[in-house]
Short mmCIF file of C-alpha atoms and ligand atoms in Angstrom, two decimals:
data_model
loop_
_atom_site.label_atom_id
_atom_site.label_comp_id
_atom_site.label_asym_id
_atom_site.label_seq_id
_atom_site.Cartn_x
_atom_site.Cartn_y
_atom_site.Cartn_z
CA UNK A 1433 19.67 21.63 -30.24
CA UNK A 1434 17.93 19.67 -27.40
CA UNK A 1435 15.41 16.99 -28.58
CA UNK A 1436 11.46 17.69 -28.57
CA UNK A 1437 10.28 16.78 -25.04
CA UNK A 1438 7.00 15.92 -24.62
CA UNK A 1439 6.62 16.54 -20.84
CA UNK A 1440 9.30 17.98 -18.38
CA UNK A 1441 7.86 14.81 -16.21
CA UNK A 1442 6.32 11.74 -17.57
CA UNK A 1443 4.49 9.95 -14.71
CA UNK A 1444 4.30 5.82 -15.35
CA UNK A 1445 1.12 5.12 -13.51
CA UNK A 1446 -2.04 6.67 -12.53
CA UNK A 1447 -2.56 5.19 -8.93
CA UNK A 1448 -2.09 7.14 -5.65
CA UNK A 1449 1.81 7.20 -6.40
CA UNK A 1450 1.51 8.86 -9.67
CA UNK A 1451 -1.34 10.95 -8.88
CA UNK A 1452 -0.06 12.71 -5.56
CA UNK A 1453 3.62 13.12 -7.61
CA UNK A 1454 1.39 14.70 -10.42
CA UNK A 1455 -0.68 16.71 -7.82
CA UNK A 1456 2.31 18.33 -6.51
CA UNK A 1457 4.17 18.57 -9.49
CA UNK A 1458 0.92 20.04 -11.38
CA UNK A 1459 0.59 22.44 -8.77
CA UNK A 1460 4.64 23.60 -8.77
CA UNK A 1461 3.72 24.82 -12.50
CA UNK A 1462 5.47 21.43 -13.69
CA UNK A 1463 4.22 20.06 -16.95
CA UNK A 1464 3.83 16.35 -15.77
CA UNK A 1465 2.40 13.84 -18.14
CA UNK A 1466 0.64 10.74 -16.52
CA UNK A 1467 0.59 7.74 -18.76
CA UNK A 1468 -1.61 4.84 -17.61
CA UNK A 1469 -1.96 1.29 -19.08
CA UNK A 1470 -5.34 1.09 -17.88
CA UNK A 1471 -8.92 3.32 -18.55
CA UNK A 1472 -10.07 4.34 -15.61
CA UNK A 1473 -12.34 3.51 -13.23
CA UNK A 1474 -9.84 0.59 -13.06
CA UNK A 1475 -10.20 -2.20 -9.85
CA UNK A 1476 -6.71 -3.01 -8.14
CA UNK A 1477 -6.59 -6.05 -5.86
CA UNK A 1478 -6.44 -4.57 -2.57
CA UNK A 1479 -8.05 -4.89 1.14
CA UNK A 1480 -9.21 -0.84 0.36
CA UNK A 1481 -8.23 0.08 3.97
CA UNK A 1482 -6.95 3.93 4.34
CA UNK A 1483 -5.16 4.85 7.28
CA UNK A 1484 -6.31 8.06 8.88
CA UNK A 1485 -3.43 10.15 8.00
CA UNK A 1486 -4.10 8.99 4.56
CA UNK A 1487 -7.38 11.64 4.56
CA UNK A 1488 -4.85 14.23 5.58
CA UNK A 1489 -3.27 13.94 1.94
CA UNK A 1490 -6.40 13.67 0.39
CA UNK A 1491 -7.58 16.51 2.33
CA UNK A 1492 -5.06 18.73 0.78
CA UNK A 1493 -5.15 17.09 -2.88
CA UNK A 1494 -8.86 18.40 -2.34
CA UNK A 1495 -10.55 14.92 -3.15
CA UNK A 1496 -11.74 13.75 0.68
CA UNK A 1497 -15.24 15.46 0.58
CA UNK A 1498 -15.84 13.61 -3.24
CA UNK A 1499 -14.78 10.31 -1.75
CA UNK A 1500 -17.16 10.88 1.01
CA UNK A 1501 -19.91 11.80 -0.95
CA UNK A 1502 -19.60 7.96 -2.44
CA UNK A 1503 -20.47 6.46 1.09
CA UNK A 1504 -17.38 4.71 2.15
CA UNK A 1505 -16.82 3.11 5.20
CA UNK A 1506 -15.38 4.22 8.22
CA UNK A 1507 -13.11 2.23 10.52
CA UNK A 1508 -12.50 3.39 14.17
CA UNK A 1509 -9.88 0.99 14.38
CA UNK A 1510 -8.54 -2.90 13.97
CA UNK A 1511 -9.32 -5.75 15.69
CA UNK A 1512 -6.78 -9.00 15.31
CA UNK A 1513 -7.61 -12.32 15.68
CA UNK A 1514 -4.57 -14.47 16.61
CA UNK A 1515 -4.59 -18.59 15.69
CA UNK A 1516 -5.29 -19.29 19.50
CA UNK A 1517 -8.61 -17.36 19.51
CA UNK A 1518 -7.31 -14.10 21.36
CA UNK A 1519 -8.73 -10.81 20.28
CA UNK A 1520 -6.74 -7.51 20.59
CA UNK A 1521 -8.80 -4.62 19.60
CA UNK A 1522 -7.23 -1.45 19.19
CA UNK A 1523 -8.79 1.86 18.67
CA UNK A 1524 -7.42 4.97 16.97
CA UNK A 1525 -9.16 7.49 18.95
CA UNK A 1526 -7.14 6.61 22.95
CA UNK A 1527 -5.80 8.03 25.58
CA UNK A 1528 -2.27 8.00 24.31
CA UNK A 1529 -1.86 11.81 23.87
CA UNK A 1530 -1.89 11.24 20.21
CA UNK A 1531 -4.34 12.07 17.62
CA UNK A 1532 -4.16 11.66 13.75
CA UNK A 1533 -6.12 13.72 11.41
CA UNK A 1534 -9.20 12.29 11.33
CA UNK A 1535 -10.36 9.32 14.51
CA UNK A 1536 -11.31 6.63 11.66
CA UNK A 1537 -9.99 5.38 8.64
CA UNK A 1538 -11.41 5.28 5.35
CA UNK A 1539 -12.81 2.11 3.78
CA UNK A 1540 -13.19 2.58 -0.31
CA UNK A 1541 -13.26 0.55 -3.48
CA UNK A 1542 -10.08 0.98 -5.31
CA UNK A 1543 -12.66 1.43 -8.59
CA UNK A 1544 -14.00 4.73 -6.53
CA UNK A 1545 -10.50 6.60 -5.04
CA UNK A 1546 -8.32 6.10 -7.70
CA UNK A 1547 -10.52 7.67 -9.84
CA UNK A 1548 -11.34 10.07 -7.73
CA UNK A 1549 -7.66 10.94 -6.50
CA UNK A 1550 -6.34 11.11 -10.38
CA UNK A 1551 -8.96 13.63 -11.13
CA UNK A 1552 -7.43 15.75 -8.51
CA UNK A 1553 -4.09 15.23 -10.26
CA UNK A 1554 -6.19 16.39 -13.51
CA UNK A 1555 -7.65 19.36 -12.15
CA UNK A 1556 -4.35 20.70 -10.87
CA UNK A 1557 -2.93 21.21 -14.30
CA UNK A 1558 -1.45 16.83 -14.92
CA UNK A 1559 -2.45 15.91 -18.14
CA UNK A 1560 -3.04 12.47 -18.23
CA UNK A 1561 -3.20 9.86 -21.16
CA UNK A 1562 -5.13 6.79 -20.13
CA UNK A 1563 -5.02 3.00 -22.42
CA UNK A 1564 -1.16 3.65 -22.79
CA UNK A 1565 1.18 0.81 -21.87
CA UNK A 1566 4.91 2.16 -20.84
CA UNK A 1567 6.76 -1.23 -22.32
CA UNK A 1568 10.49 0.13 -21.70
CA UNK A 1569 12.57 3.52 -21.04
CA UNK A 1570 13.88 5.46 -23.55
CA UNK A 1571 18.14 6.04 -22.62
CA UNK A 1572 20.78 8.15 -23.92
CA UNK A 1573 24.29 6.79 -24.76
CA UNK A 1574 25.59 7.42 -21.65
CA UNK A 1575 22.67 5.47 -20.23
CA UNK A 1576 20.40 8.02 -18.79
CA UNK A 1577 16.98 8.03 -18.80
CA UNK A 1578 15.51 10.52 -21.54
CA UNK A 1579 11.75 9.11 -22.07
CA UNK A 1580 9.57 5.86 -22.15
CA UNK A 1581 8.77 3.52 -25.25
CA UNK A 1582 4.81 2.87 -24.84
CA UNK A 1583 1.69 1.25 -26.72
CA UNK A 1584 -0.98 3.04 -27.47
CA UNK A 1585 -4.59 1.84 -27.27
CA UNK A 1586 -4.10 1.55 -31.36
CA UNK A 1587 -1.37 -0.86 -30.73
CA UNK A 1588 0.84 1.95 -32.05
CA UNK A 1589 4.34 2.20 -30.36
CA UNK A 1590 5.21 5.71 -29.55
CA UNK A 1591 8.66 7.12 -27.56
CA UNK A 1592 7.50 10.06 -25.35
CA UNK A 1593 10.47 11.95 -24.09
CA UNK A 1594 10.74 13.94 -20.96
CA UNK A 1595 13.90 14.90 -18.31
CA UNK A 1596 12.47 12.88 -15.79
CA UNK A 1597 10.68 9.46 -15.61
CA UNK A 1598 8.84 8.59 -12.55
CA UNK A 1599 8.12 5.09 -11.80
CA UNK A 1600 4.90 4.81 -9.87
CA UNK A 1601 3.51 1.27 -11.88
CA UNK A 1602 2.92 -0.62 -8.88
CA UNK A 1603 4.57 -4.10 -7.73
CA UNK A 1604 5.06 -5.48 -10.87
CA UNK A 1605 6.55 -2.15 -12.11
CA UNK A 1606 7.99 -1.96 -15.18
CA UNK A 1607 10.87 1.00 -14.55
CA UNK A 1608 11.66 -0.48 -11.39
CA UNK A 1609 12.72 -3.43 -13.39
CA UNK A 1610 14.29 -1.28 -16.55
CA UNK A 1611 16.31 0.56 -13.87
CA UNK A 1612 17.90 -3.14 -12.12
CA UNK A 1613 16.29 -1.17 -8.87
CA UNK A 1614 14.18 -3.88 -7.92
CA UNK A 1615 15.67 -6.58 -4.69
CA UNK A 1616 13.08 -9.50 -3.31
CA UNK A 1617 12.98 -9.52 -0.17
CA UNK A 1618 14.78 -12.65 1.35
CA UNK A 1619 13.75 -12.41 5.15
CA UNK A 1620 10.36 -11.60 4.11
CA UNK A 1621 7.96 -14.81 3.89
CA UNK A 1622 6.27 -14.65 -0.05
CA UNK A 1623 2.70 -14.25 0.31
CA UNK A 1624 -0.18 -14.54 -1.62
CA UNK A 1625 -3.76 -12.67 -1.77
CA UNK A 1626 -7.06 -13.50 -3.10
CA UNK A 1627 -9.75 -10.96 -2.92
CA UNK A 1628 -13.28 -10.37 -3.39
CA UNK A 1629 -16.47 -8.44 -2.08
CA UNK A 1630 -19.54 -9.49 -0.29
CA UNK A 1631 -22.99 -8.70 1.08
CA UNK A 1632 -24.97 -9.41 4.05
CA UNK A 1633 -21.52 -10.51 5.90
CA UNK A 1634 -22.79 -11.13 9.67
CA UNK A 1635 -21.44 -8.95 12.52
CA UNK A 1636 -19.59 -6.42 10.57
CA UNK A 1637 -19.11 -3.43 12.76
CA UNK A 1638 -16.52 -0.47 12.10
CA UNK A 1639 -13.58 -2.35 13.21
CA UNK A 1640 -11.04 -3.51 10.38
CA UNK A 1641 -11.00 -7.14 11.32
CA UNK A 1642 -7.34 -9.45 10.57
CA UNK A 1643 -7.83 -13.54 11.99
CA UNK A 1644 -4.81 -14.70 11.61
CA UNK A 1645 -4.25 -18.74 11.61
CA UNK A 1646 -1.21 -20.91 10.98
CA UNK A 1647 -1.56 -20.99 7.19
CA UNK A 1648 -2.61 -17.27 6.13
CA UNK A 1649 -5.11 -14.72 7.50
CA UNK A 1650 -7.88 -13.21 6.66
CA UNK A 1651 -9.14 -9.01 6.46
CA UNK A 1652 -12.73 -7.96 6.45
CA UNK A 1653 -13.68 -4.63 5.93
CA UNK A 1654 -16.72 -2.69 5.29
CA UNK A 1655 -16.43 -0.61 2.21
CA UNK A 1656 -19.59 0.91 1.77
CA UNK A 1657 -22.78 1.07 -0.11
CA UNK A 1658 -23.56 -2.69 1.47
CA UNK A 1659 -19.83 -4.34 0.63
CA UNK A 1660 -17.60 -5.99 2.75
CA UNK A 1661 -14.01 -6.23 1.63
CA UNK A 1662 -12.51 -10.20 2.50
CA UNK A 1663 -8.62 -10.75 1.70
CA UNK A 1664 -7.24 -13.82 2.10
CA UNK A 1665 -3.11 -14.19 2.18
CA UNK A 1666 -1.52 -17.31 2.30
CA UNK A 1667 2.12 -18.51 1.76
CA UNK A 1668 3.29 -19.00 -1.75
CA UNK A 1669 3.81 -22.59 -1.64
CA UNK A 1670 -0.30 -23.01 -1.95
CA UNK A 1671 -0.07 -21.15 -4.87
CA UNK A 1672 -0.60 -24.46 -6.59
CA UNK A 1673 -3.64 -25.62 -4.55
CA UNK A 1674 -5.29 -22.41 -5.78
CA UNK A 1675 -4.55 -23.37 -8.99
CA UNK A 1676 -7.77 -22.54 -11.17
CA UNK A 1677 -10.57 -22.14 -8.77
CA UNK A 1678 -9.74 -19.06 -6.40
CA UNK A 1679 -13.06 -18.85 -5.53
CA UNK A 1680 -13.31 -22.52 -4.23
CA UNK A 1681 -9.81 -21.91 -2.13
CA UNK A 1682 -11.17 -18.88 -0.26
CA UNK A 1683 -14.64 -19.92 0.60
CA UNK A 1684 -12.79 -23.50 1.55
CA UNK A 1685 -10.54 -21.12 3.79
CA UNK A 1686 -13.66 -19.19 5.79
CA UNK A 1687 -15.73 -22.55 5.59
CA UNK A 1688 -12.65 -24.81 7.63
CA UNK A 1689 -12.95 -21.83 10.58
CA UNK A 1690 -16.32 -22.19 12.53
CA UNK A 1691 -16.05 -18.49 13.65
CA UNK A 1692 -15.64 -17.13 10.23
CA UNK A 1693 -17.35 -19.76 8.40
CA UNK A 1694 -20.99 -18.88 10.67
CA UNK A 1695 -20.69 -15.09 9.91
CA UNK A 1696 -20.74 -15.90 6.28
CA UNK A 1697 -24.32 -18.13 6.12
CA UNK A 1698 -26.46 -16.07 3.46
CA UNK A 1699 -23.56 -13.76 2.70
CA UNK A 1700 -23.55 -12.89 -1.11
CA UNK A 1701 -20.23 -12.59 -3.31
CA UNK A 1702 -20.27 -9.86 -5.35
CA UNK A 1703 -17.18 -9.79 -7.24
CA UNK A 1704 -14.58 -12.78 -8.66
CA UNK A 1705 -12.36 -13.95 -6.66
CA UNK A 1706 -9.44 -11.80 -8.03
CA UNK A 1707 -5.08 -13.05 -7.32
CA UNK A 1708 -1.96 -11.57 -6.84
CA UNK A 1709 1.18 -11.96 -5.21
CA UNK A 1710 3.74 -12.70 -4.71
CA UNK A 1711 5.14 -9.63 -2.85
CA UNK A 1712 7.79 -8.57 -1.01
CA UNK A 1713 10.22 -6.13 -3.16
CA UNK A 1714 12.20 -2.89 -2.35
CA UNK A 1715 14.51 -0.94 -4.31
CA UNK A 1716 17.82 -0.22 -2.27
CA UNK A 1717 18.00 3.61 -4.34
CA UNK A 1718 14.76 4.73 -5.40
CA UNK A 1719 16.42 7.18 -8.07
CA UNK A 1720 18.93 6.49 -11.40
CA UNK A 1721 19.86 8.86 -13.84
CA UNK A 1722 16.65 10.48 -15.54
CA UNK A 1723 14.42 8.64 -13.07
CA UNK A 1724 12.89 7.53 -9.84
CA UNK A 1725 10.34 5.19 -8.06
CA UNK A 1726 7.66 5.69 -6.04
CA UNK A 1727 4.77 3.65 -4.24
CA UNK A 1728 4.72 -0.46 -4.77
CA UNK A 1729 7.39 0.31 -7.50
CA UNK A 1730 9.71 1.40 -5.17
CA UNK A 1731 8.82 -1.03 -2.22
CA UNK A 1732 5.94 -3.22 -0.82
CA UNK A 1733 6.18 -5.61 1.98
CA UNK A 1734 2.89 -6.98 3.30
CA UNK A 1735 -0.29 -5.87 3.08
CA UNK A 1736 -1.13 -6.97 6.99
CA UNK A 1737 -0.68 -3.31 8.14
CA UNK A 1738 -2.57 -1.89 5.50
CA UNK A 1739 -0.31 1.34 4.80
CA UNK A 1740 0.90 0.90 0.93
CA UNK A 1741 -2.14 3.74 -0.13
CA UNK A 1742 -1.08 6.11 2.68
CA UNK A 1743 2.83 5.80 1.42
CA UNK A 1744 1.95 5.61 -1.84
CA UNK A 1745 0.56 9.38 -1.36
CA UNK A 1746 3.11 10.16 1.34
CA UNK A 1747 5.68 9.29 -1.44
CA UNK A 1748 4.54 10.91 -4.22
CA UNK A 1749 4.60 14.22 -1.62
CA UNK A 1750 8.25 13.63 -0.32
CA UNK A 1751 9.64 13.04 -4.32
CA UNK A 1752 7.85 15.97 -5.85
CA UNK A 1753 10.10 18.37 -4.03
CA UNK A 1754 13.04 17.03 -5.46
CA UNK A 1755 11.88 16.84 -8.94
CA UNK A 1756 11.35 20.18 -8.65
CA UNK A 1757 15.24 21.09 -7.66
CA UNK A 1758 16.51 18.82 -10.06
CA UNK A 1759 14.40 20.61 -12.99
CA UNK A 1760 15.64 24.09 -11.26
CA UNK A 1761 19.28 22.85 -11.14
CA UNK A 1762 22.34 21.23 -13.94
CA UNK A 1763 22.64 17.42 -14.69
CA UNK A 1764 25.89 17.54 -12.24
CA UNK A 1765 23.67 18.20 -9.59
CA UNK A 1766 21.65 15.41 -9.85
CA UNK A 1767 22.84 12.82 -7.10
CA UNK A 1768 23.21 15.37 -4.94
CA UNK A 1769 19.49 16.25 -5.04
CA UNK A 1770 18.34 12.75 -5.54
CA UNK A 1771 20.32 11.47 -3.10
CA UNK A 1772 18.14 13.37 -0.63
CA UNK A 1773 14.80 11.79 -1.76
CA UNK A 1774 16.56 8.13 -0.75
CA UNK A 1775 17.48 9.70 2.57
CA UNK A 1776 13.57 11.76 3.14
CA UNK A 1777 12.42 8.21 2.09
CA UNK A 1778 14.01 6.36 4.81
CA UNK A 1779 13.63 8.76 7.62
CA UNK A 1780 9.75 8.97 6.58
CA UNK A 1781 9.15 5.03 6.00
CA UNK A 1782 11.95 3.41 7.77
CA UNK A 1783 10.47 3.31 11.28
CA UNK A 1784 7.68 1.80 9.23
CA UNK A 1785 9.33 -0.77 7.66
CA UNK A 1786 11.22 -2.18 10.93
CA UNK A 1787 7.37 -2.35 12.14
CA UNK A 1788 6.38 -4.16 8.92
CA UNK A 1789 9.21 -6.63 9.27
CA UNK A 1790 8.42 -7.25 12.85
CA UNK A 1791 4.61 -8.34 11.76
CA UNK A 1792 5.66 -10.01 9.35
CA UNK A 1793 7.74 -12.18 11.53
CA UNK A 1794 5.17 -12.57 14.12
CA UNK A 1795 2.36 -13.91 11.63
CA UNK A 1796 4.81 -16.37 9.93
CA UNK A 1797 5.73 -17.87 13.96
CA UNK A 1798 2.02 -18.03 15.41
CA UNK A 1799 3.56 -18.61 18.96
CA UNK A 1800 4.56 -15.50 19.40
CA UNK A 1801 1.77 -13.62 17.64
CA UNK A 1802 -0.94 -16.06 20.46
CA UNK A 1803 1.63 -14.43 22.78
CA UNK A 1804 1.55 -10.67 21.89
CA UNK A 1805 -2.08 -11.00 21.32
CA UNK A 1806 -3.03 -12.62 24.82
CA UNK A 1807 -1.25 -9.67 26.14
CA UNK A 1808 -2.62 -6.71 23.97
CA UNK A 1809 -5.71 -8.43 24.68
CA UNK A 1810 -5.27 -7.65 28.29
CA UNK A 1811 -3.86 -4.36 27.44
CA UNK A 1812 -5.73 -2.35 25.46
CA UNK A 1813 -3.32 0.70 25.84
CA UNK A 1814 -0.69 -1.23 23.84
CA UNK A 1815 -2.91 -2.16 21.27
CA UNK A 1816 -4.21 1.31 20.82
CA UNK A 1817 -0.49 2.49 20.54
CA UNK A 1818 0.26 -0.47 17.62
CA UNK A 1819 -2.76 0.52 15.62
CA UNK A 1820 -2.05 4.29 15.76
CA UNK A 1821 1.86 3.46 14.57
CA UNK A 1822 -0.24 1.15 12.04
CA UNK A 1823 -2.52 4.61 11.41
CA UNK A 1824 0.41 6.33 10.27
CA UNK A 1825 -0.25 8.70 13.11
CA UNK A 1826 2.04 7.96 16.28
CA UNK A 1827 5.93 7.59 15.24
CA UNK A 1828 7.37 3.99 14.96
CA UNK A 1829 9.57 4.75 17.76
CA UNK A 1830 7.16 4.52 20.33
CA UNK A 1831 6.45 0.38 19.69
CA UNK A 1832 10.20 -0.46 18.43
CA UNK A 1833 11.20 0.46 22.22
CA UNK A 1834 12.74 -2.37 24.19
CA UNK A 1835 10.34 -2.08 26.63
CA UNK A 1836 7.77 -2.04 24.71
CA UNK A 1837 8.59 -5.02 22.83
CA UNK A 1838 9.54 -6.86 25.55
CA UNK A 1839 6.36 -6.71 27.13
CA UNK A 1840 4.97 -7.71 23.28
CA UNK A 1841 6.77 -10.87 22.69
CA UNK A 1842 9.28 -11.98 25.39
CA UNK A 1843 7.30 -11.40 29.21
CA UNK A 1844 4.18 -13.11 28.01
CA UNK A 1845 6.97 -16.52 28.20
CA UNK A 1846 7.41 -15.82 31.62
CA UNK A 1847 3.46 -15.73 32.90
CA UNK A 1848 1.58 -18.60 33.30
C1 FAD B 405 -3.82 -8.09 -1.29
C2 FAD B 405 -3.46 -6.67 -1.04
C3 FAD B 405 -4.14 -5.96 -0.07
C4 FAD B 405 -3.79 -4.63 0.19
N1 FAD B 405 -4.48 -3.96 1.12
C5 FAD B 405 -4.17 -2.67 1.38
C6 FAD B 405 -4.94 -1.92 2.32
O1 FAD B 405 -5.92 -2.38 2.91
N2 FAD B 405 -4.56 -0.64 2.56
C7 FAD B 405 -3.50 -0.06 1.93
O2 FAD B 405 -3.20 1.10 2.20
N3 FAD B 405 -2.78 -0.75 1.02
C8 FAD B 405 -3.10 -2.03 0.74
N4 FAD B 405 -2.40 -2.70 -0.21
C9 FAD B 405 -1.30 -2.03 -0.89
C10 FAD B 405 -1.83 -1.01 -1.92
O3 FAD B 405 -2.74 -1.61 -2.78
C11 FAD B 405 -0.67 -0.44 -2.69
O4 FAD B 405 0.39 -0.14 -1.82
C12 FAD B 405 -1.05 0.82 -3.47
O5 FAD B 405 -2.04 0.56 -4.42
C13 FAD B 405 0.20 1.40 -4.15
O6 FAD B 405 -0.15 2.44 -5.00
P1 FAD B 405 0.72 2.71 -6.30
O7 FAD B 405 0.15 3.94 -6.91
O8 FAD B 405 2.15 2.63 -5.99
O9 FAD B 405 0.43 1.46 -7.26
P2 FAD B 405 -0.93 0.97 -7.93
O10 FAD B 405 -2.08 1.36 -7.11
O11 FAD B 405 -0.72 -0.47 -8.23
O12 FAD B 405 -1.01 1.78 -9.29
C14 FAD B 405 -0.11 1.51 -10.33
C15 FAD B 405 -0.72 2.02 -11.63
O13 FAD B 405 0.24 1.83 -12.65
C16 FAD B 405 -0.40 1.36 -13.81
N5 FAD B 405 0.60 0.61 -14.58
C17 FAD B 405 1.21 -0.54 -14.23
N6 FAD B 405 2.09 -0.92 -15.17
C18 FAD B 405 2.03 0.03 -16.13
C19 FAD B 405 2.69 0.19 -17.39
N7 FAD B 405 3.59 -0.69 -17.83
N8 FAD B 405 2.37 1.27 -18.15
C20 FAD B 405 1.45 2.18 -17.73
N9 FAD B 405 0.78 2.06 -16.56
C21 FAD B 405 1.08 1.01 -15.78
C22 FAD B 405 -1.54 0.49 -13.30
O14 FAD B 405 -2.58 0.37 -14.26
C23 FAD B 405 -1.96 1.27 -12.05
O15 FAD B 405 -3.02 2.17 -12.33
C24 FAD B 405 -2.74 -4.03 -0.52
C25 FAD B 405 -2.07 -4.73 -1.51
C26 FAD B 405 -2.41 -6.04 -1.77
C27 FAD B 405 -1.68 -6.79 -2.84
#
């Protein structure tokens, strides 16, 4: 006799990870099971910028005409400020032949979409189970996954079984870690992020804004309703001149630059100061046994380029379809299937994450981030081309040419 199962999939995590999985699952006639530690509307630190191919998925999860009932903001594209005053401003509506599925991003409080996008998941048939903390996973004797151990609000522990377990908690995620999945990144500089919310900002327009400076840099965006999104992310070895007082460290940060610190005379905080970091983790197989990762818990580099949401979606669309197969198919069959969700992940994301890694790079060695930006400054065609890759909309191949990064980073050394 098999055991009781409480779900055929039990979805750790409610975010846009779990609740595009759940969507599609939901929608295949899968009876998924969302289990979230938090009640909902829950806040999540984050700079709340959505790419524009990010509506697309929303678009078809049927949630992009509630979130723009809310009044989010709308960002036509991003404009980066490099430590030796240059501006590049790139647009996502050009003349590059390319178009994504909307001309402007969304801007939205985490506290609005995720609720928003996990009623979708709701309304396609995911039951979901909110105040209930997944603690550990629930194995067989030969080591496969078979449920998760969790805490209800009550304090009660309860093991809910399923045949598969997908991990979509987020950075700090806990199957990620039961699985051994989880790598830190050793090229990748550790960051840092404070964030909080203001009014009455000065000069806010519908650009995404990034000044970058030696130590850190700095996002503003407007979210709506009056707010204005400001992310701070330094290097982890300030952590311990945060310390206590986040909210002295970033208004010390925007009062030691005059151009930031004159835009924010009269401006109004209206949220704390709110932590996290440090980041930089992937999983090398996003699948074990029983189970598989998606979103932060699978991988999350930086959030400069402002793309977790959009592949936390994405991902949750790629894995469904293998869930799916596997449920449809023997235990035998399982790398085989799984195996192809690693591979769909890296042909969707890894253009993406050579990108990510080149950013990265350039913001931790200013000198060649003042270089790219004096040029993309001058050439607004190769900025509009970086923030459409960055828009999820134009392939990575098209800025990881040669050429193109030679004219980025090495033939601004050679002009005067
Ligand atoms: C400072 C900062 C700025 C960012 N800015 C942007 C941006 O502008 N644009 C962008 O696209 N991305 C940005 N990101 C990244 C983005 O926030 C994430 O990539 C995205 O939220 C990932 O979605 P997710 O569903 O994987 O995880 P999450 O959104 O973190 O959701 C995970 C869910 O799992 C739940 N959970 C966690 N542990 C457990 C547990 N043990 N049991 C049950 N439930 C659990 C949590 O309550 C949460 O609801 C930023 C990130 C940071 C840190």
């Amino acid at each position: 006799m098999g055991q009781h199962l409480d779900a055929e999939v039990i979805v750790v995590g409610g975010g846009p990870a779990g609740a595009a999985t759940a969507w599609v699952l939901a929608r295949e006639g899968v009876d998924v099971l969302v289990l979230d530690r938090a009640k909902f509307p829950r806040d999540k630190i984050c700079a709340e910028y959505l790419s524009p191919q990010a509506s697309r998925i929303l678009s078809d999860m049927n949630v992009l005409e509630e979130i723009e009932r809310t009044n989010p903001g709308h960002l036509a594209g991003m404009s980066i400020r490099a430590p030796n005053g240059h501006i590049a401003n790139g647009e996502f509506a050009a003349n590059h032949g390319f178009r994504g599925f909307r001309d402007k991003g969304l801007a939205v409080r985490r506290t609005i979409l995720d609720e928003i996008v996990l009623r979708g998941a709701r309304t396609a048939g995911a039951c979901v189970e909110e105040s209930m903390r997944v603690t550990d996973l629930a194995k067989n004797d030969s080591a496969r996954v078979t449920g998760v151990k969790a805490l209800a609000a009550d304090g009660q522990p309860r093991t809910l079984r399923a045949r598969y377990v997908v991990g979509a908690d987020g950075l700090r995620s806990v199957v990620a870690r039961r699985l051994g999945l989880v790598r830190t990144s050793r090229v990748w500089p550790r960051r840092i992020a404070l964030v909080s919310h203001y009014r009455k900002v000065q000069g806010v327009t519908d650009m995404g804004e990034m000044h970058v400076d030696h130590d850190g840099y700095l996002g503003i965006a407007d979210v709506g309703g009056g707010q204005v999104n400001v992310a701070v992310v330094v290097p982890m070895s300030r952590a311990r001149e945060i310390g206590d007082d986040k909210t002295e460290f970033l208004e010390r940060w925007i009062a030691s630059r005059p151009h930031l610190a004159e835009r924010f005379v009269g401006a109004v905080r209206t949220t704390p100061v709110r932590a996290t970091g440090p980041f930089a983790t992937s999983s090398r197989h996003a699948w074990s046994p029983g189970a598989a990762l998606v979103g932060d818990a699978a991988d999350f580099f930086d959030p400069f380029t402002g793309e977790g949401i959009y592949a936390a979606l994405r991902g949750g669309e790629l894995l469904a379809p293998y869930l799916v197969e596997a449920l449809g198919r023997s235990a035998k069959e399982e790398g085989r299937i799984l195996s192809g969700y690693d591979r769909a992940r890296k042909r969707e994301f890894g253009g993406k994450w050579k990108v990510e890694r080149i950013v990265g790079l350039a913001i931790a060695y200013p000198y060649f981030l003042n270089n790219a930006a004096k040029i993309l400054s001058r050439r607004k065609d190769m900025a509009d081309l970086l923030v459409g890759v960055a828009g999820d909309f134009i392939p990575p191949s098209v800025v990881l040419s040669p050429r193109f990064l030679f004219n980025l980073f090495i033939s601004p050394a050679f002009r005067t």
